[in-house]
Short mmCIF file of C-alpha atoms in Angstrom, two decimals:
data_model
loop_
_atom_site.label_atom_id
_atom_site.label_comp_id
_atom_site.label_asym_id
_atom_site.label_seq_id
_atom_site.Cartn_x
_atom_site.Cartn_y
_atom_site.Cartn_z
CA UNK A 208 -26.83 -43.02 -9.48
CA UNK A 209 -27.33 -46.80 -8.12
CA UNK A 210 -24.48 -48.55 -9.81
CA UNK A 211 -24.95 -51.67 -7.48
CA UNK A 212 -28.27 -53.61 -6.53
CA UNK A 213 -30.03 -53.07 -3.32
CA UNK A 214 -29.53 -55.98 -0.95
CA UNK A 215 -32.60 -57.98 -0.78
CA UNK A 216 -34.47 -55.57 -2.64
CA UNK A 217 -37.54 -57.40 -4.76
CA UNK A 218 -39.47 -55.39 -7.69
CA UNK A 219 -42.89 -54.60 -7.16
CA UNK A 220 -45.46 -57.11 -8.18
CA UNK A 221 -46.54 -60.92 -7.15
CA UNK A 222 -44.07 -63.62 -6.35
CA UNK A 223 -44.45 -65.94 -9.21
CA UNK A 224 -42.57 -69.17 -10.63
CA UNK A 225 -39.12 -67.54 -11.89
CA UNK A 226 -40.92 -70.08 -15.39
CA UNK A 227 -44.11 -67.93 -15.29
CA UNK A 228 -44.63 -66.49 -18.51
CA UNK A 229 -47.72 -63.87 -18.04
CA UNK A 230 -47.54 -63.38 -21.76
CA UNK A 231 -48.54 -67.13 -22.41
CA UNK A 232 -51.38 -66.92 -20.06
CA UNK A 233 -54.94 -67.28 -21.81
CA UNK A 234 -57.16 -63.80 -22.58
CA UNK A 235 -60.44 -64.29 -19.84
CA UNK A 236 -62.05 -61.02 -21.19
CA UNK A 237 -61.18 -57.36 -22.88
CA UNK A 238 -63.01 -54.48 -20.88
CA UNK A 239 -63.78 -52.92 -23.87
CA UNK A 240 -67.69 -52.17 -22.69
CA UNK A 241 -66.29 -50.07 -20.30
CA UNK A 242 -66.08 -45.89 -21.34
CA UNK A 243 -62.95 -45.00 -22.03
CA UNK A 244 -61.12 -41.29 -20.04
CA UNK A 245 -62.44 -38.44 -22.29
CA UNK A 246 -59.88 -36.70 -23.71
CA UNK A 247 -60.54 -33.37 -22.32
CA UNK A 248 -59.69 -35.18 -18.41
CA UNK A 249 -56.17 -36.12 -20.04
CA UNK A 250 -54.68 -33.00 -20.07
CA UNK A 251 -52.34 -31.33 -17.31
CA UNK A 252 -54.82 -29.28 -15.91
CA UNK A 253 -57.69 -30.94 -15.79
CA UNK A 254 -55.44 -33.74 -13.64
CA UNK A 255 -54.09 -31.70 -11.14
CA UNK A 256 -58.26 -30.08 -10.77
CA UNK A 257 -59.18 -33.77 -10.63
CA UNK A 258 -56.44 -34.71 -7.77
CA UNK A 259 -57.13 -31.22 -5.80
CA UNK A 260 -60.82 -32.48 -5.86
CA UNK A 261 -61.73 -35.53 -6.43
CA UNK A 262 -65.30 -37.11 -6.93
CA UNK A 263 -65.94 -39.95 -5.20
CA UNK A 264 -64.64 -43.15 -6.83
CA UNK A 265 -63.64 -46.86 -5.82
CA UNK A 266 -60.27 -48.43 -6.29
CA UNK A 267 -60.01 -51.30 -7.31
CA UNK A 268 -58.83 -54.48 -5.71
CA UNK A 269 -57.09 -57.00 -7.95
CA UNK A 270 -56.14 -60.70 -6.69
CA UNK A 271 -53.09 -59.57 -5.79
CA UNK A 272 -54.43 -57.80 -3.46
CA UNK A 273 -57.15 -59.73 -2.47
CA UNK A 274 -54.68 -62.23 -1.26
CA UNK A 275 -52.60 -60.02 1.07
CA UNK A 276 -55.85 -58.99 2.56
CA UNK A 277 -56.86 -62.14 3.12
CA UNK A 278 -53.41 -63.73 4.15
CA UNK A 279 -53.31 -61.30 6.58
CA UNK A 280 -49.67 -60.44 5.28
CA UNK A 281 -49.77 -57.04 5.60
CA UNK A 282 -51.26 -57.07 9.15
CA UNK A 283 -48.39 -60.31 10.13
CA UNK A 284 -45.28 -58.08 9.00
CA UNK A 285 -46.70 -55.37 10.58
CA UNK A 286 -46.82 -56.90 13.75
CA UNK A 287 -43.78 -58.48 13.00
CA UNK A 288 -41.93 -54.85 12.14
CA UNK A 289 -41.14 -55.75 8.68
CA UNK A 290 -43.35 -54.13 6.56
CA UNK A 291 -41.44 -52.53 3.33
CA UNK A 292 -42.85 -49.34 2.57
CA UNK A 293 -42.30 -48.38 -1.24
CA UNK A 294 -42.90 -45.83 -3.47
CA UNK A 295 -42.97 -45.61 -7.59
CA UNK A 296 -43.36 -42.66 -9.92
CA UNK A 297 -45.89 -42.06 -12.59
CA UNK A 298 -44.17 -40.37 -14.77
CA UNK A 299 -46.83 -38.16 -17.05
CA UNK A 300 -44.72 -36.83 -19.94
CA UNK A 301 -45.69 -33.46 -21.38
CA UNK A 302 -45.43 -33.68 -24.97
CA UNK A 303 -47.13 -31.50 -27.55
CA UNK A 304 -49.39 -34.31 -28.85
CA UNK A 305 -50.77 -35.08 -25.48
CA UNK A 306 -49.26 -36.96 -22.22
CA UNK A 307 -47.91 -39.93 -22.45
CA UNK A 308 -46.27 -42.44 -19.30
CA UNK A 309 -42.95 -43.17 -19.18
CA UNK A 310 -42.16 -46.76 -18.33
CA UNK A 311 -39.08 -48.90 -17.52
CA UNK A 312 -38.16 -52.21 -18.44
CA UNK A 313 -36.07 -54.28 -16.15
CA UNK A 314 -32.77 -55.87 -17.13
CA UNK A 315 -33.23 -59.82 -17.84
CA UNK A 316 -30.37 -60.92 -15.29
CA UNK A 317 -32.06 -59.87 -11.96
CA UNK A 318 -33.42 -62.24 -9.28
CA UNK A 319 -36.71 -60.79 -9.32
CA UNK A 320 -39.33 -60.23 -11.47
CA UNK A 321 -36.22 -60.19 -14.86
CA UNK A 322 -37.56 -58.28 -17.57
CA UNK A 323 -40.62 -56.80 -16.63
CA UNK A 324 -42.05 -53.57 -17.08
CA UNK A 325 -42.49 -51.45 -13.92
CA UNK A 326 -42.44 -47.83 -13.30
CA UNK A 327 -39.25 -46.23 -11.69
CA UNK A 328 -39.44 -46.22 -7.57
CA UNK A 329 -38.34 -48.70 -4.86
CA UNK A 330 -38.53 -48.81 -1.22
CA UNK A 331 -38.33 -45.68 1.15
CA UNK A 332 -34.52 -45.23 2.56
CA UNK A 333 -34.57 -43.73 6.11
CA UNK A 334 -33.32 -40.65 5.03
CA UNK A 335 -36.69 -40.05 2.73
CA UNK A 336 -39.28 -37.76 4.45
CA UNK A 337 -41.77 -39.33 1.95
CA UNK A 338 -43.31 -40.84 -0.32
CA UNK A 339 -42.64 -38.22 -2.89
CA UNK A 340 -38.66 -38.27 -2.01
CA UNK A 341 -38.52 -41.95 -2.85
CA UNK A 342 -40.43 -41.47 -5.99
CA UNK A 343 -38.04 -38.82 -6.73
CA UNK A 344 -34.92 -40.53 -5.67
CA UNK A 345 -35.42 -43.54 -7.19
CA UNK A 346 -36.60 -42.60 -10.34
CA UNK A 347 -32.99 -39.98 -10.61
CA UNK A 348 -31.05 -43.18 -9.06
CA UNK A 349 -32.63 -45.56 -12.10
CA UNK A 350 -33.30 -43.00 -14.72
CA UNK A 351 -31.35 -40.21 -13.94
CA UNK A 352 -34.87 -38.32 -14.24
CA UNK A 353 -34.22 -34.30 -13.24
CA UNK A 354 -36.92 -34.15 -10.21
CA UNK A 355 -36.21 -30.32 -10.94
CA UNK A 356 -38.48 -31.25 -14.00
CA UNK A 357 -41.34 -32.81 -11.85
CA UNK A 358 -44.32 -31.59 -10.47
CA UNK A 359 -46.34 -33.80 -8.33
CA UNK A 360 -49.99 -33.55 -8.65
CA UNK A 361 -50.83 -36.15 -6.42
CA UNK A 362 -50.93 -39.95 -5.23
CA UNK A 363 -53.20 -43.08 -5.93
CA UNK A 364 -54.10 -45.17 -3.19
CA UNK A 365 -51.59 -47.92 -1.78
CA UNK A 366 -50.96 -51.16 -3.78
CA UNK A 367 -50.13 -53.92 -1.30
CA UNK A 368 -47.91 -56.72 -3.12
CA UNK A 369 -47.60 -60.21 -1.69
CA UNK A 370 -43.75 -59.80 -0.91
CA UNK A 371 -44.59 -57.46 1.63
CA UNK A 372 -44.40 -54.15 0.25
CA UNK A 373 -47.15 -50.86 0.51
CA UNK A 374 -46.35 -49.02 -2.43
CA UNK A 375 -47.96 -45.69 -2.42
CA UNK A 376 -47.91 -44.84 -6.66
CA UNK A 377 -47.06 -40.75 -7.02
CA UNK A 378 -48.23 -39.42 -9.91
CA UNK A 379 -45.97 -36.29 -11.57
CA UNK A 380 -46.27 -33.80 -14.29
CA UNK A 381 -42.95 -34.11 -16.22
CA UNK A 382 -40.69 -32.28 -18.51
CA UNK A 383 -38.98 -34.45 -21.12
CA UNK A 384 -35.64 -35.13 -20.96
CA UNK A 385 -33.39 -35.38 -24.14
CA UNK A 386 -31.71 -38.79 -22.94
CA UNK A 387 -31.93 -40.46 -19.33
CA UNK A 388 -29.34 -41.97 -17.65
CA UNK A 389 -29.94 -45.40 -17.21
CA UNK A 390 -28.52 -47.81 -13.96
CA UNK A 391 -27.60 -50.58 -17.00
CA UNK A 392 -27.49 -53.35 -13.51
CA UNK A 393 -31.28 -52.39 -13.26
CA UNK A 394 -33.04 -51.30 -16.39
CA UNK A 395 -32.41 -52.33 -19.72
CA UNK A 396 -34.76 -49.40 -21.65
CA UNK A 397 -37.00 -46.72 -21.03
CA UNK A 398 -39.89 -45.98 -23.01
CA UNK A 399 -43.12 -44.15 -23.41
CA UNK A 400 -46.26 -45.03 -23.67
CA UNK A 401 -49.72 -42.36 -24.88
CA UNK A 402 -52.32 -41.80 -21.80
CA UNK A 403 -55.13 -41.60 -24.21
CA UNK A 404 -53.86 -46.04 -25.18
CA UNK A 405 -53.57 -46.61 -21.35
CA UNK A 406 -56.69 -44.86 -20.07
CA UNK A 407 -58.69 -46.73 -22.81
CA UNK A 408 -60.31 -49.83 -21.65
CA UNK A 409 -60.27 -51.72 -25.27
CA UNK A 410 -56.54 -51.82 -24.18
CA UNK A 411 -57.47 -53.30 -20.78
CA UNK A 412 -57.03 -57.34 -20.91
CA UNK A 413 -58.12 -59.82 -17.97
CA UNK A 414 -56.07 -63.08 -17.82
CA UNK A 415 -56.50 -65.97 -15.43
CA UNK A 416 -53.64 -68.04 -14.36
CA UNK A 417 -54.86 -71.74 -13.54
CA UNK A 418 -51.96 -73.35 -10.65
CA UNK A 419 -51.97 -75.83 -8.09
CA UNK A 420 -53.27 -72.76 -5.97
CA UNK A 421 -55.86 -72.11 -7.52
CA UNK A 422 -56.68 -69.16 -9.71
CA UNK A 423 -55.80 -65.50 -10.21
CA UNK A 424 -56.44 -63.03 -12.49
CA UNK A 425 -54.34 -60.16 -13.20
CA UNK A 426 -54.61 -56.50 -16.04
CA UNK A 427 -52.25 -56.77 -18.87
CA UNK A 428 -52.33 -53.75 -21.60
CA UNK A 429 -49.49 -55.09 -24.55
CA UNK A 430 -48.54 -51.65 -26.04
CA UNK A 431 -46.44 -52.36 -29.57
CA UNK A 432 -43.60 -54.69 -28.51
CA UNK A 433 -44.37 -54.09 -25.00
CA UNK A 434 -46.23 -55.80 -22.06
CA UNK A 435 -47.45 -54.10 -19.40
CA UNK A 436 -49.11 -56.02 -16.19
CA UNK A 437 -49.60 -57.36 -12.65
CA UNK A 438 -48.58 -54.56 -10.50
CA UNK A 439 -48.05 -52.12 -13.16
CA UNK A 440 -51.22 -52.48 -15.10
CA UNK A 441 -53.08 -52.71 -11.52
CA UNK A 442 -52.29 -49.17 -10.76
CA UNK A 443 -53.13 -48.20 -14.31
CA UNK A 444 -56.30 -49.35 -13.68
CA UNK A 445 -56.73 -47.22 -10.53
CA UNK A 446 -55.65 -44.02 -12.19
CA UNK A 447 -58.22 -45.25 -15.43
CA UNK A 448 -61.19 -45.41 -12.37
CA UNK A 449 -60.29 -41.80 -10.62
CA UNK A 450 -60.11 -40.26 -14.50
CA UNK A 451 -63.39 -41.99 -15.62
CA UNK A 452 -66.03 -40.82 -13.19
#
């Protein structure tokens, strides 16, 4: 269990004004014209058939994104040896009503990215062989999730983030847990969220943030009290475009 922060460490999503408010930022468009993940692909078989073989399909590349790309960031820590390579668990809850994700929210004291919602995961130690083990680890370090209780069915493709991390998103079946055990210095809640809500466009919002910059839109998907977006809600939308097709 992480009982201190990780030096250095920064969350995973854009570096924004520690004043940015996503919440506040205008509603461009709802992608409710788009079809929404039939029910029958939601359920745990159908997702591991659909990760064994899947049809041919096209992530999607949000402005966060976009930027690195174009930046060059990526390619200029590379070269540079200090590309962060990160991994975060999906955590697909097996309940008896249906799956639903399990989400984090981040205490409101850190440095970066205070009170967000993000899924458990951070960047790979030297001593993890994987992906998967840093998924894992992390997500027992934050959580205190049993990875005894996880089967991973697979991985979305890399989400590059303009403070320098390649976050590969690992996607798990999971048993639930009667109570997690929370790193309090890190996250201030856990809580679920229904597949069906996620995977449903109607839920999908597009928001444009006007700066000095220039601008850059970015997914948001408010659930309840809740609101989910930027790097979060970007590989949402990835997992909503494999499911769809």
């Amino acid at each position: 269990m992480t009982q201190n922060p990780k030096p250095q460490e920064q969350r995973l999503s854009a570096v924004t004004p520690l004043s940015f408010d996503a919440q506040a930022i205008p509603i461009h468009e709802v992608c409710g014209s788009q079809p929404k993940v039939a029910q029958h692909h939601l359920d745990p078989l159908s997702l591991k058939s659909r990760f064994q073989n899947p049809p041919a399909w096209q992530p999607e590349i949000t402005d966060e994104n976009r930027q690195v790309i174009a930046a060059g960031i990526i390619q200029q820590r590379q070269a540079a040896g200090k590309v962060t390579r990160a991994a975060v668990l999906i955590p697909l809850l097996q309940r008896g009503e249906g799956l639903s994700v399990l989400l984090t929210q981040r205490t409101d004291h850190l440095h970066d990215h205070a009170g967000q919602i993000s899924f458990p995961g951070g960047r790979m130690d030297p001593g993890d062989s994987s992906p998967n083990d840093t998924a894992l680890r992390e997500s027992e370090e934050e959580i205190g999730l049993d990875r005894r209780g996880v089967e991973i069915i697979g991985h979305l493709p890399q989400y590059l983030t303009v403070s320098g991390y390649s976050v590969t998103p690992v996607v798990g079946l999971v048993q639930p847990q009667a109570e997690y055990v929370l790193d309090t210095f890190e996250v201030a809640d856990v809580f679920e969220v229904p597949l069906h809500f996620l995977m449903d466009p109607v839920n999908h919002q597009v928001r444009v943030w006007e700066s000095d910059q220039g601008s850059r839109r970015f997914y948001s998907m408010p659930y309840e009290n809740r609101f989910i977006w930027g790097a979060t809600a970007g590989m949402l939308r990835n997992l909503y475009h494999l499911l769809k097709v």
